[in-house]
């Protein structure tokens, strides 16, 4: 059976036959220490690959879209096949979004001309985004692009309106889905995470050109979190953690702008779940890590508006930024060691901390100091120059 490659005929080089008993074997020279060994040539297998073999594709890869895409949509008998092929293509090659989305939207504008076609397009994208786990982000980006570039706007609603209506259909059964069987919950969780991606990626342009997020999605995410925490099964709680990691910082900022304390209420519910719910130990650890993440402002770092000099009280890394000294016995000590605090401060303030550095004609080599006696005065000139620059730079940074 063929394995996908054209086999070239196998060729081997024949072995040299050993001499028979009747063959005359030449006498060895008595002066020779050792006879030259006879060389046996091993068989050499020729390659079985052929330049005429068909092009190789990884399993599961389909080149149908790429070939048909280059020829346009004429090769697709229906809109459904064209859109589904493009969605599969994006799933396999998400990096092609930027280069191919414009042509895809132009093709849709020539094809999607009725309400039914627009409804079908929305349903195809929704199903792909909620059935393929790693497509929720790409699906949200696709929805945002099409909401601004599809020209059709029938009476039943434009693309964005129909998409939100489709999401609302799933949203209205959230309470039943959160307490349903495993398959139902899994489908519900995919919808929750897709809605989170939509909240972050779906842009709504106002009349003055300002870009905002859909407030209705913000409200929906809050209620979806309530449904998840009201049914504290492990998979529901894991979904809630994923959603908050994805959208928590943006949601909290939006709620704070409106003077709402919704995130405080959510954190309180999480703490109650950790204390009371019969969830697994691993899930409780995930919830506690989430609370910790939120307490660190969701991992965001904001520069302080006013400068404050670092002290052991306000900088936990204060002592990590200070140099380390050694006693004459080789014992290291830092500013954090109470037995050496006076000596440490003295060394920092002394000019002779920098050996061989002269200022105003005064030798500041620090000769006789037990902490500096071991410094070699015969350094290579280049090393000495580099060392002096390093010391001066360290002192400059310390005084800043």
Coordinates of N, CA and C in Angstrom, one line a residue, residues 229 237-238 240-241 270 273-274 279 282-292:
X229 N -21.6 31.8 40.7 CA -21.4 31.7 42.1 C -22.6 31.1 42.9
X237 N -17.1 27.5 39.1 CA -16.1 28.4 39.8 C -14.9 28.6 38.9
X238 N -14.4 27.6 38.2 CA -13.3 27.7 37.4 C -13.6 28.7 36.2
X240 N -15.8 31.1 36.4 CA -15.8 32.5 37.0 C -14.4 33.1 37.1
X241 N -13.5 32.2 37.6 CA -12.1 32.7 37.7 C -11.5 33.1 36.4
X270 N -16.8 35.5 46.7 CA -15.7 34.5 46.6 C -15.2 34.0 47.9
X273 N -17.6 31.6 49.4 CA -17.5 30.3 48.7 C -16.3 29.5 49.3
X274 N -15.2 30.2 49.5 CA -14.0 29.5 50.0 C -14.3 28.9 51.4
X279 N -16.4 22.9 47.4 CA -15.6 22.7 46.2 C -14.2 22.1 46.5
X282 N -8.2 22.5 45.2 CA -7.5 23.2 44.1 C -8.3 24.4 43.6
X283 N -9.6 24.3 43.6 CA -10.5 25.4 43.1 C -10.4 26.5 44.2
X284 N -10.4 26.1 45.5 CA -10.3 27.1 46.5 C -9.0 27.9 46.4
X285 N -7.9 27.2 46.1 CA -6.7 27.9 45.9 C -6.7 28.8 44.7
X286 N -7.4 28.4 43.6 CA -7.6 29.3 42.5 C -8.3 30.6 42.9
X287 N -9.4 30.4 43.7 CA -10.2 31.6 44.1 C -9.4 32.5 45.0
X288 N -8.5 31.9 45.9 CA -7.7 32.8 46.8 C -6.7 33.5 46.0
X289 N -6.1 32.8 44.9 CA -5.1 33.5 44.1 C -5.8 34.7 43.3
X290 N -7.0 34.5 43.0 CA -7.8 35.6 42.3 C -7.9 36.7 43.2
X291 N -8.3 36.5 44.4 CA -8.5 37.6 45.4 C -7.1 38.3 45.6
X292 N -6.0 37.5 45.6 CA -4.7 38.1 45.8 C -4.4 39.0 44.5

